[in-house]
Amino acid sequence: MAHVITRPCCNDASCVSVCPVNCIHPTPDEPEFLTAEALYIDPETCIDCGACIDECPVEAIIPDDQLEERDEPYLQINADYYKDHSVEGGLVPPRKAPALPDKELHVAVVGAGPAAFYAAEELVRKPSIKVDMFDRLPTPYGLVRAGVAPDHSATKGVEKTFASVAAKKNFAYYLNVEVGKHISHDELVARYHAVIYAVGAATDKRLGIEGEDLANSVAATQFVAWYNGHPDFADLDVDLSSERAVVVGNGNVALDVARILVTDPDELAKTDIADHALAKLRESNISEVVLLGRRGVAQAAYTNSEFLALGEVEGVDVVIDPDELVLDPAAEAALSDDTLDSTIATKIRLAREFAERPQTPGNKRIVFRFLTSPVEIAGDGEVATLACVRNAYADATGRVAVTPTDERFDLETGLVLRAIGYRGVPVTDLPFDEGHGVVPNTEGRVQTAAGGDVMPGLYVTGWIKRGATGGIGMNRICGQETAQAVVADFVAAAFDDPSTSRDDVAALVADRGANRIDLTGWKAIDAAEKSAGKAAGRVRAKFVSVSEFEAAATAGAQ
């Protein structure tokens, strides 16, 4: 018997270090970790010790004899990875921590998402390092709370790791406090040895086509925030009156959006989806969602686990025309020779299996269109049609390229959602690389420009550090790297002592109108949401306005 890693895998990599036979790969030390869809257990090497199960924060690891039918494909997916990867047995050697100076280090972390927490986790292991975490929202966890789809509750299990970090005595929350409004960058620099910005990528990429700003042409980032109860988007006007929606993009966010639009609202009612979104989805007329991908199936941006999960949605057909599954010549040849990368080969195999499935009359539909690009959105003030063009593979040296053809067609739709990626925005008082949408840095240390001088005491982590790629697991490695840079600079005596004590921060932000929410306040909010959810038979019932959060935090403190 072996253990199997299933869909909820977040690439957290906690399991890697406890495996006594090194059978979980890729490891954080392997280059492929940076782009891996998930981690995989080699069934030939696994000794069934179960050590990984206790470490997994999202309960993704299951003994193969306990797999439910829907998870059985993951046994093959795990095994497929090792068709072109090898495993060598042996213990993973522990890293020796450096000796720290005999004094305290004060660190401010701006942002409260996964990258922020993983940096903080690494830092608060050392009792002499004090971490204060700031976020303008009344709640922590960033995209784990406001980005992970409500029907993916297992993935949100990583919050347990974050909660254990926040419970440390050398950690403090400054939630509902906006840096730049309630406290300035310069005031943080004056009070902390180091300031880490973990502010993510706050906006979406645009299509750059005519009609993109018509009513009912919406960024998927906003739509996701809307159904997840983000306070900034609770009042978003989402029109679900048409029978067809079109999602431009085919990454995991696009799949999430499509799945939420066609899932039975009674199923969503068991999750933590925002009440306003649930009410709107109950009235929705959408019965078909079309996903457009500019490239072919071999280059599809979604992960295999998320693609496979679409087939589990009750009352929904995944529709793929076999003629859509065109491969570029190199992939076709490699597939024939059985030399194609296993992850891509699995992607193609799953798509072909979906294409062969019969459709059920009366079911809603998620339709994949590959090698297709939008060129114009048309309508009288609001979306009515989306004009598209078919693409074809083009000759390119060393890469897969596509080029538009003369074949153009229209899709009638009342809703277009663009899901082509997030993008970082400039951070006040920090340098910014407009071309890459990041703060220039080396291993998290902020630079005056790409390749420029390091700015002592300033750091970045997460998407603002490396661009909007990678999920929870990549953010862990990213956060740890930045934290290790802070510790290394501490050991190297690279910090000047703060000119002002951080003891006045709470009073300072309060004087400027911040109703700070600390750990006690967040626990009160968390308990109130869960209590309200339990009464309704749900995981939690989310608050969506700042006033509701503040009231719950205040009530819990009394």
Coordinates of C-alpha atoms in Angstrom, one line a residue:
M1 CA 0.0 0.0 0.0
A2 CA 1.2 3.6 -0.7
H3 CA -0.1 7.0 0.1
V4 CA -1.5 9.3 -2.6
I5 CA -1.5 13.1 -2.9
T6 CA -4.9 14.4 -4.2
R7 CA -6.5 17.6 -5.5
P8 CA -6.2 19.8 -2.4
C9 CA -2.4 19.7 -2.5
C10 CA -1.1 23.3 -2.0
N11 CA 2.6 22.6 -2.5
D12 CA 3.2 23.6 1.1
A13 CA 6.0 21.0 1.2
S14 CA 5.6 20.3 4.9
C15 CA 5.3 16.7 4.0
V16 CA 8.7 16.6 2.2
S17 CA 10.9 17.1 5.3
V18 CA 9.2 14.4 7.4
C19 CA 9.3 11.6 4.7
P20 CA 12.0 9.1 5.8
V21 CA 12.6 7.7 2.3
N22 CA 12.4 11.0 0.3
C23 CA 9.6 9.7 -1.8
I24 CA 7.7 13.1 -2.2
H25 CA 8.8 15.3 -5.1
P26 CA 9.6 17.8 -6.3
T27 CA 11.3 19.1 -3.2
P28 CA 11.9 22.8 -2.6
D29 CA 15.5 22.2 -3.5
E30 CA 14.7 20.9 -7.0
P31 CA 14.3 23.4 -9.8
E32 CA 11.0 21.9 -10.9
F33 CA 9.4 22.8 -7.6
L34 CA 9.0 26.4 -8.9
T35 CA 6.6 25.3 -11.6
A36 CA 5.1 22.1 -10.3
E37 CA 1.3 21.8 -10.3
A38 CA 1.4 19.7 -7.1
L39 CA 3.7 17.3 -5.2
Y40 CA 3.7 13.6 -5.9
I41 CA 4.4 10.4 -3.9
D42 CA 6.3 7.6 -5.6
P43 CA 4.2 4.5 -5.0
E44 CA 7.3 2.3 -5.5
T45 CA 9.2 4.0 -2.8
C46 CA 6.5 4.9 -0.2
I47 CA 6.8 2.7 2.9
D48 CA 3.3 3.7 4.2
C49 CA 4.6 5.2 7.4
G50 CA 1.9 8.0 7.4
A51 CA 4.3 10.7 8.6
C52 CA 3.2 13.0 5.7
I53 CA -0.5 12.8 6.7
D54 CA -0.1 14.6 10.0
E55 CA 2.0 17.3 8.3
C56 CA -0.3 18.1 5.4
P57 CA -2.2 21.3 6.2
V58 CA -5.0 20.6 3.7
E59 CA -5.6 16.9 4.2
A60 CA -4.6 16.1 0.6
I61 CA -2.7 12.8 1.4
I62 CA -4.7 9.6 1.6
P63 CA -3.7 5.9 1.8
D64 CA -4.5 4.3 -1.6
D65 CA -6.9 1.8 0.0
Q66 CA -9.0 4.6 1.4
L67 CA -9.4 6.6 -1.8
E68 CA -12.9 7.6 -2.7
E69 CA -13.9 6.8 -6.3
R70 CA -13.5 10.5 -7.3
D71 CA -9.9 10.5 -6.0
E72 CA -8.8 7.2 -7.7
P73 CA -7.3 9.0 -10.7
Y74 CA -4.7 10.6 -8.5
L75 CA -3.1 7.2 -7.9
Q76 CA -2.2 7.2 -11.6
I77 CA -1.3 10.9 -11.6
N78 CA 1.2 10.4 -8.8
A79 CA 2.7 7.3 -10.5
D80 CA 2.8 9.1 -13.9
Y81 CA 5.1 11.8 -12.4
Y82 CA 7.8 9.1 -11.8
K83 CA 7.8 7.9 -15.3
D84 CA 10.3 10.6 -16.1
H85 CA 11.6 11.5 -12.6
S86 CA 13.8 9.4 -10.3
V87 CA 13.8 9.1 -6.5
E88 CA 16.8 8.3 -4.3
G89 CA 16.1 7.1 -0.8
G90 CA 17.4 8.9 2.3
L91 CA 16.6 11.3 5.0
V92 CA 16.3 15.0 4.2
P93 CA 19.1 16.7 6.1
P94 CA 17.9 19.5 8.5
R95 CA 19.2 23.0 8.0
K96 CA 21.3 24.5 10.8
A97 CA 20.0 27.8 12.0
P98 CA 22.6 30.6 12.4
A99 CA 23.3 32.1 15.8
L100 CA 21.5 35.4 16.3
P101 CA 22.8 38.6 17.9
D102 CA 22.0 39.0 21.6
K103 CA 19.2 41.6 21.0
E104 CA 15.7 41.9 19.7
L105 CA 14.8 42.4 16.0
H106 CA 11.6 44.2 15.2
V107 CA 10.0 43.4 11.8
A108 CA 6.9 44.9 10.2
V109 CA 5.0 42.8 7.6
V110 CA 2.7 44.7 5.4
G111 CA 0.0 42.2 4.1
A112 CA -1.6 39.2 5.7
G113 CA -1.8 36.6 2.9
P114 CA 0.1 33.3 2.5
A115 CA 3.5 34.8 1.6
A116 CA 3.3 37.2 4.5
F117 CA 2.5 34.4 6.9
Y118 CA 5.2 32.1 5.6
A119 CA 7.8 34.8 6.1
A120 CA 6.4 35.5 9.6
E121 CA 6.4 31.8 10.4
E122 CA 10.1 31.6 9.7
L123 CA 10.8 34.7 11.8
V124 CA 8.8 34.0 14.9
R125 CA 10.6 30.7 15.4
K126 CA 13.2 32.9 17.0
P127 CA 11.8 34.4 20.2
S128 CA 14.1 37.5 19.9
I129 CA 12.4 38.4 16.6
K130 CA 9.1 40.4 17.1
V131 CA 6.7 40.5 14.2
D132 CA 3.9 43.0 13.7
M133 CA 1.6 42.3 10.7
F134 CA -0.4 45.1 9.1
D135 CA -3.3 44.7 6.7
R136 CA -5.9 47.3 5.6
L137 CA -8.7 44.6 5.7
P138 CA -10.3 43.6 9.0
T139 CA -9.5 39.9 8.3
P140 CA -6.2 38.0 7.6
Y141 CA -5.3 35.3 5.1
G142 CA -5.5 37.3 1.9
L143 CA -6.4 35.2 -1.1
V144 CA -6.9 32.1 1.0
R145 CA -10.0 33.8 2.3
A146 CA -10.9 36.0 -0.6
G147 CA -9.5 34.0 -3.6
V148 CA -9.8 30.3 -2.9
A149 CA -13.2 29.1 -4.2
P150 CA -15.8 28.4 -1.5
D151 CA -16.3 24.8 -2.7
H152 CA -12.5 24.1 -2.1
S153 CA -12.7 24.1 1.7
A154 CA -9.9 21.6 2.1
T155 CA -7.4 24.1 0.5
K156 CA -8.4 26.6 3.1
G157 CA -7.2 24.2 5.8
V158 CA -3.8 26.0 5.4
E159 CA -5.4 28.6 7.7
K160 CA -4.5 26.4 10.6
T161 CA -0.9 26.9 9.9
F162 CA -1.4 30.7 9.8
A163 CA -3.4 30.6 13.0
S164 CA -0.5 28.9 14.8
V165 CA 1.8 31.6 13.7
A166 CA -0.5 34.4 14.9
A167 CA -0.8 32.7 18.3
K168 CA 3.0 33.2 19.0
K169 CA 3.8 35.6 21.8
N170 CA 6.2 37.5 19.5
F171 CA 3.5 38.1 16.9
A172 CA 0.9 40.9 16.8
Y173 CA -1.9 41.8 14.4
Y174 CA -2.7 45.3 13.1
L175 CA -5.7 44.4 11.0
N176 CA -8.0 47.2 9.7
V177 CA -4.9 49.4 9.6
E178 CA -3.9 50.9 6.2
V179 CA -0.2 51.6 5.6
G180 CA -0.1 54.9 3.8
K181 CA -3.2 56.2 5.6
H182 CA -3.0 55.3 9.3
I183 CA 0.8 55.0 9.3
S184 CA 3.3 55.9 6.7
H185 CA 6.1 54.0 5.1
D186 CA 8.7 56.4 6.7
E187 CA 7.1 55.9 10.1
L188 CA 7.4 52.1 9.8
V189 CA 11.0 52.4 8.7
A190 CA 11.7 54.6 11.8
R191 CA 10.2 52.0 14.2
Y192 CA 11.3 48.7 12.7
H193 CA 14.7 47.2 11.8
A194 CA 13.1 45.6 8.8
V195 CA 9.9 46.1 6.8
I196 CA 8.6 43.3 4.5
Y197 CA 5.9 44.2 1.9
A198 CA 3.7 41.2 1.0
V199 CA 1.0 43.1 -0.8
G200 CA 0.3 40.7 -3.7
A201 CA -0.8 41.7 -7.1
A202 CA -3.8 44.0 -6.7
T203 CA -5.2 44.3 -10.2
D204 CA -6.0 42.2 -13.2
K205 CA -4.4 42.1 -16.7
R206 CA -6.6 43.5 -19.4
L207 CA -7.5 42.1 -22.8
G208 CA -6.8 45.4 -24.7
I209 CA -9.7 44.9 -27.1
E210 CA -12.6 47.2 -28.1
G211 CA -15.6 47.0 -25.9
E212 CA -13.7 45.8 -22.9
D213 CA -15.2 48.5 -20.6
L214 CA -18.9 47.8 -21.6
A215 CA -21.2 46.9 -18.7
N216 CA -21.1 43.2 -17.9
S217 CA -17.5 42.9 -19.0
V218 CA -15.9 42.1 -15.6
A219 CA -12.5 41.1 -14.3
A220 CA -12.5 37.6 -12.9
T221 CA -10.5 38.9 -10.0
Q222 CA -13.4 41.2 -9.0
F223 CA -16.0 38.4 -9.6
V224 CA -14.0 36.0 -7.3
A225 CA -13.7 38.7 -4.6
W226 CA -17.5 39.3 -4.9
Y227 CA -18.5 35.7 -4.3
N228 CA -15.9 35.3 -1.6
G229 CA -17.3 38.3 0.4
H230 CA -14.4 40.8 0.0
P231 CA -15.6 44.1 1.5
D232 CA -14.4 46.1 -1.5
F233 CA -16.6 44.1 -3.9
A234 CA -19.7 43.2 -2.0
D235 CA -21.7 45.8 -4.0
L236 CA -20.3 44.7 -7.4
D237 CA -23.2 44.6 -10.0
V238 CA -23.1 41.1 -11.5
D239 CA -25.6 40.5 -14.2
L240 CA -26.4 36.7 -14.5
S241 CA -29.5 37.1 -16.6
S242 CA -28.1 35.7 -19.9
E243 CA -27.9 32.0 -20.6
R244 CA -24.3 32.0 -21.6
A245 CA -21.2 33.4 -19.9
V246 CA -17.8 33.5 -21.5
V247 CA -14.6 33.3 -19.5
V248 CA -11.4 34.4 -21.3
G249 CA -8.5 32.4 -20.0
N250 CA -8.2 28.7 -18.9
G251 CA -6.1 28.9 -15.7
N252 CA -7.3 27.7 -12.3
V253 CA -9.1 31.0 -11.6
A254 CA -11.0 30.6 -14.9
L255 CA -12.1 27.1 -13.9
D256 CA -13.2 28.3 -10.5
V257 CA -15.3 31.0 -12.0
A258 CA -16.9 28.6 -14.5
R259 CA -17.6 26.0 -11.8
I260 CA -19.2 28.5 -9.4
L261 CA -21.5 29.8 -12.2
V262 CA -23.0 26.4 -12.9
T263 CA -22.8 24.6 -9.6
D264 CA -26.2 23.9 -7.9
P265 CA -26.7 26.8 -5.4
D266 CA -28.0 24.3 -2.8
E267 CA -24.5 22.8 -2.9
L268 CA -22.8 26.2 -2.6
A269 CA -25.1 27.0 0.3
K270 CA -23.1 24.5 2.4
T271 CA -19.9 26.5 1.9
D272 CA -18.7 29.9 3.0
I273 CA -19.8 31.7 -0.2
A274 CA -21.0 35.2 0.5
D275 CA -24.8 35.5 1.1
H276 CA -25.3 38.2 -1.6
A277 CA -23.5 36.0 -4.2
L278 CA -25.6 32.9 -3.2
A279 CA -28.8 34.9 -3.6
K280 CA -27.8 36.1 -7.0
L281 CA -26.7 32.7 -8.2
R282 CA -30.1 31.3 -7.2
E283 CA -31.7 33.6 -9.7
S284 CA -29.1 33.0 -12.4
N285 CA -30.1 32.0 -15.9
I286 CA -26.6 30.9 -16.9
S287 CA -26.6 27.4 -18.2
E288 CA -23.4 27.4 -20.3
V289 CA -20.0 28.8 -19.6
V290 CA -17.5 28.9 -22.5
L291 CA -13.8 29.0 -21.6
L292 CA -11.5 30.5 -24.2
G293 CA -7.8 29.5 -24.4
R294 CA -5.4 31.3 -26.8
R295 CA -3.2 28.2 -27.0
G296 CA -3.8 24.5 -27.4
V297 CA -4.7 21.9 -24.8
A298 CA -1.0 21.0 -24.2
Q299 CA -0.3 24.5 -23.1
A300 CA -3.5 25.0 -21.0
A301 CA -2.8 26.9 -17.8
Y302 CA -5.0 25.0 -15.4
T303 CA -3.6 22.2 -13.3
N304 CA -4.7 18.6 -13.9
S305 CA -6.3 18.3 -10.5
E306 CA -8.6 21.3 -11.0
F307 CA -9.4 20.1 -14.5
L308 CA -10.3 16.6 -13.2
A309 CA -12.4 18.1 -10.5
L310 CA -14.7 19.7 -13.1
G311 CA -16.0 16.3 -13.9
E312 CA -17.2 15.8 -10.4
V313 CA -19.7 18.7 -10.5
E314 CA -23.2 17.3 -10.3
G315 CA -25.5 18.2 -13.1
V316 CA -22.7 19.7 -15.3
D317 CA -21.2 18.3 -18.5
V318 CA -17.7 19.2 -19.5
V319 CA -17.8 19.6 -23.2
I320 CA -14.8 19.4 -25.5
D321 CA -15.0 19.0 -29.3
P322 CA -12.3 16.4 -30.2
D323 CA -11.4 18.6 -33.1
E324 CA -10.3 21.3 -30.5
L325 CA -7.6 19.0 -29.2
V326 CA -5.0 19.9 -31.7
L327 CA -1.3 19.6 -30.6
D328 CA 1.7 21.5 -31.7
P329 CA 4.0 19.3 -33.8
A330 CA 6.6 19.0 -31.1
A331 CA 4.1 17.8 -28.5
E332 CA 2.4 15.5 -31.0
A333 CA 5.8 13.8 -31.8
A334 CA 6.8 13.6 -28.2
L335 CA 3.4 12.0 -27.3
S336 CA 3.8 9.4 -30.0
D337 CA 7.3 8.6 -28.8
D338 CA 6.2 8.5 -25.2
T339 CA 8.8 11.2 -24.3
L340 CA 6.3 14.0 -23.6
D341 CA 6.5 15.5 -20.1
S342 CA 4.2 13.4 -17.9
T343 CA 2.2 16.4 -16.6
I344 CA 1.4 17.6 -20.1
A345 CA 0.7 14.0 -21.3
T346 CA -1.8 13.7 -18.4
K347 CA -3.4 17.0 -19.4
I348 CA -4.0 15.7 -22.9
R349 CA -5.2 12.3 -21.7
L350 CA -7.8 13.9 -19.4
A351 CA -9.0 16.2 -22.1
R352 CA -9.5 13.3 -24.5
E353 CA -11.4 11.4 -21.9
F354 CA -13.7 14.4 -21.3
A355 CA -14.2 14.7 -25.1
E356 CA -15.5 11.1 -25.2
R357 CA -18.0 11.5 -22.4
P358 CA -21.6 11.5 -23.4
Q359 CA -23.6 14.6 -22.6
T360 CA -26.8 14.5 -20.5
P361 CA -29.9 16.4 -21.7
G362 CA -30.8 19.1 -19.2
N363 CA -27.3 19.4 -17.7
K364 CA -25.5 22.7 -17.6
R365 CA -22.3 22.9 -19.6
I366 CA -18.7 24.0 -19.3
V367 CA -17.4 24.3 -22.9
F368 CA -13.6 24.4 -23.6
R369 CA -12.5 26.3 -26.8
F370 CA -8.8 26.0 -27.4
L371 CA -6.7 28.0 -29.9
T372 CA -9.2 30.9 -29.7
S373 CA -8.7 34.6 -28.9
P374 CA -11.3 37.3 -28.3
V375 CA -11.0 40.3 -30.6
E376 CA -14.0 42.6 -29.8
I377 CA -16.8 42.9 -27.3
A378 CA -19.9 44.5 -28.8
G379 CA -23.3 45.7 -27.5
D380 CA -25.4 48.7 -26.9
G381 CA -24.0 49.9 -23.6
E382 CA -23.6 46.4 -22.3
V383 CA -22.2 43.1 -23.5
A384 CA -24.2 41.3 -26.2
T385 CA -21.6 39.4 -28.3
L386 CA -18.0 38.5 -28.1
A387 CA -16.1 38.3 -31.5
C388 CA -13.4 35.6 -31.6
V389 CA -10.7 34.5 -34.0
R390 CA -9.3 31.0 -34.4
N391 CA -5.6 30.5 -33.9
A392 CA -3.2 28.1 -35.4
Y393 CA 0.3 26.9 -34.5
A394 CA 3.1 28.8 -36.1
D395 CA 6.8 27.9 -36.7
A396 CA 8.9 29.2 -33.8
T397 CA 12.4 28.2 -32.7
G398 CA 12.5 26.7 -29.2
R399 CA 9.0 27.7 -28.2
V400 CA 5.3 27.1 -29.0
A401 CA 3.7 30.0 -30.8
V402 CA 0.3 30.6 -32.2
T403 CA -0.9 33.0 -34.9
P404 CA -4.5 34.2 -35.7
T405 CA -6.2 32.8 -38.8
D406 CA -8.9 34.4 -40.9
E407 CA -11.6 32.3 -39.2
R408 CA -13.8 34.6 -37.1
F409 CA -17.0 33.9 -35.2
D410 CA -19.3 35.5 -32.7
L411 CA -20.5 34.2 -29.3
E412 CA -23.8 35.6 -28.0
T413 CA -23.4 36.3 -24.3
G414 CA -24.4 38.8 -21.7
L415 CA -21.4 38.3 -19.5
V416 CA -17.6 38.3 -20.3
L417 CA -15.2 37.6 -17.5
R418 CA -11.5 38.1 -18.2
A419 CA -9.2 35.7 -16.2
I420 CA -5.8 36.2 -17.8
G421 CA -3.8 36.9 -14.7
Y422 CA -3.1 39.3 -11.9
R423 CA -0.7 42.2 -12.0
G424 CA 1.2 44.1 -9.3
V425 CA 0.8 47.8 -8.8
P426 CA 3.3 50.4 -7.5
V427 CA 3.9 50.5 -3.8
T428 CA 4.2 54.0 -2.4
D429 CA 7.8 54.9 -1.5
L430 CA 9.2 51.8 -3.1
P431 CA 10.8 51.4 -6.6
F432 CA 8.7 49.6 -9.1
D433 CA 9.4 47.6 -12.3
E434 CA 6.5 48.5 -14.6
G435 CA 7.5 45.9 -17.2
H436 CA 7.3 43.0 -14.8
G437 CA 4.8 44.4 -12.3
V438 CA 7.1 43.8 -9.3
V439 CA 9.3 45.7 -6.8
P440 CA 12.9 45.1 -8.0
N441 CA 14.7 42.8 -5.5
T442 CA 17.3 40.1 -5.0
E443 CA 16.2 37.2 -2.8
G444 CA 13.6 39.6 -1.4
R445 CA 15.9 42.5 -0.6
V446 CA 14.5 45.6 -2.3
Q447 CA 16.7 47.2 -4.9
T448 CA 16.7 50.8 -6.3
A449 CA 16.1 49.2 -9.7
A450 CA 16.6 45.8 -11.3
G451 CA 20.3 45.0 -10.7
G452 CA 20.6 48.2 -8.6
D453 CA 21.7 48.8 -5.0
V454 CA 20.0 47.1 -2.1
M455 CA 17.9 49.4 0.1
P456 CA 18.8 48.3 3.6
G457 CA 15.9 47.1 5.8
L458 CA 13.3 46.8 3.0
Y459 CA 12.1 43.5 1.7
V460 CA 9.3 42.0 -0.4
T461 CA 7.7 38.6 -0.7
G462 CA 5.0 36.9 -2.7
W463 CA 3.6 38.2 -6.0
I464 CA 4.9 41.7 -5.6
K465 CA 8.3 40.1 -5.3
R466 CA 8.3 37.6 -8.2
G467 CA 5.1 38.3 -10.2
A468 CA 1.7 36.8 -10.1
T469 CA 2.6 33.2 -10.6
G470 CA 2.5 30.2 -8.2
G471 CA 0.2 29.3 -5.4
I472 CA 0.4 28.6 -1.7
G473 CA 3.4 26.3 -1.9
M474 CA 5.4 28.7 -4.0
N475 CA 4.5 31.5 -1.6
R476 CA 5.9 29.4 1.2
I477 CA 9.3 29.0 -0.4
C478 CA 9.2 32.7 -1.4
G479 CA 8.3 33.8 2.1
Q480 CA 11.0 31.6 3.7
E481 CA 13.6 33.0 1.3
T482 CA 12.8 36.6 2.3
A483 CA 12.7 35.7 6.0
Q484 CA 16.1 34.0 5.7
A485 CA 17.4 37.2 4.0
V486 CA 16.2 39.2 7.0
V487 CA 17.8 36.8 9.4
A488 CA 21.1 36.8 7.4
D489 CA 21.2 40.6 7.5
F490 CA 20.5 40.6 11.2
V491 CA 23.4 38.2 11.8
A492 CA 25.6 40.4 9.5
A493 CA 24.7 43.5 11.6
A494 CA 23.3 45.1 8.5
F495 CA 20.5 47.0 10.4
D496 CA 20.6 50.3 12.1
D497 CA 18.6 50.5 15.3
P498 CA 15.2 52.1 14.9
S499 CA 15.1 55.8 15.7
T500 CA 11.7 55.5 17.4
S501 CA 10.2 52.8 19.6
R502 CA 7.5 50.7 18.0
D503 CA 5.6 50.9 21.3
D504 CA 3.6 53.9 20.1
V505 CA 2.2 52.3 16.9
A506 CA -1.2 51.3 18.4
A507 CA -1.8 54.8 19.7
L508 CA -0.5 56.4 16.5
V509 CA -2.9 54.5 14.2
A510 CA -5.8 55.0 16.6
D511 CA -5.2 58.8 16.6
R512 CA -5.6 58.7 12.8
G513 CA -8.9 56.9 12.8
A514 CA -7.9 53.3 12.6
N515 CA -10.1 50.9 14.5
R516 CA -7.4 48.3 14.9
I517 CA -8.4 44.6 15.1
D518 CA -5.9 42.5 17.0
L519 CA -5.7 38.7 17.6
T520 CA -8.5 38.9 20.1
G521 CA -10.7 40.8 17.7
W522 CA -10.0 38.5 14.8
K523 CA -10.8 35.5 16.9
A524 CA -14.1 37.1 17.8
I525 CA -14.9 37.7 14.1
D526 CA -13.9 34.1 13.3
A527 CA -16.1 32.7 16.0
A528 CA -19.1 34.9 15.1
E529 CA -18.9 33.9 11.4
K530 CA -18.6 30.2 12.3
S531 CA -21.5 30.4 14.8
A532 CA -23.7 32.1 12.3
G533 CA -22.7 29.5 9.7
K534 CA -23.4 26.6 12.0
A535 CA -26.9 27.9 12.6
A536 CA -27.5 27.8 8.9
G537 CA -25.8 24.5 8.3
R538 CA -22.8 26.1 6.7
V539 CA -19.0 26.3 7.3
R540 CA -19.3 30.0 8.1
A541 CA -21.5 33.0 7.2
K542 CA -19.1 35.7 6.2
F543 CA -19.4 39.3 7.2
V544 CA -18.9 41.6 4.1
S545 CA -18.8 45.1 5.5
V546 CA -16.1 46.8 7.6
S547 CA -18.7 47.9 10.1
E548 CA -19.9 44.3 10.7
F549 CA -16.3 43.2 11.2
E550 CA -15.6 46.0 13.7
A551 CA -18.8 45.3 15.6
A552 CA -18.0 41.6 15.9
A553 CA -14.5 42.4 17.0
T554 CA -15.7 44.8 19.6
A555 CA -18.4 42.5 20.9
G556 CA -15.9 39.7 21.3
A557 CA -13.5 41.9 23.3
Q558 CA -16.2 42.8 25.9

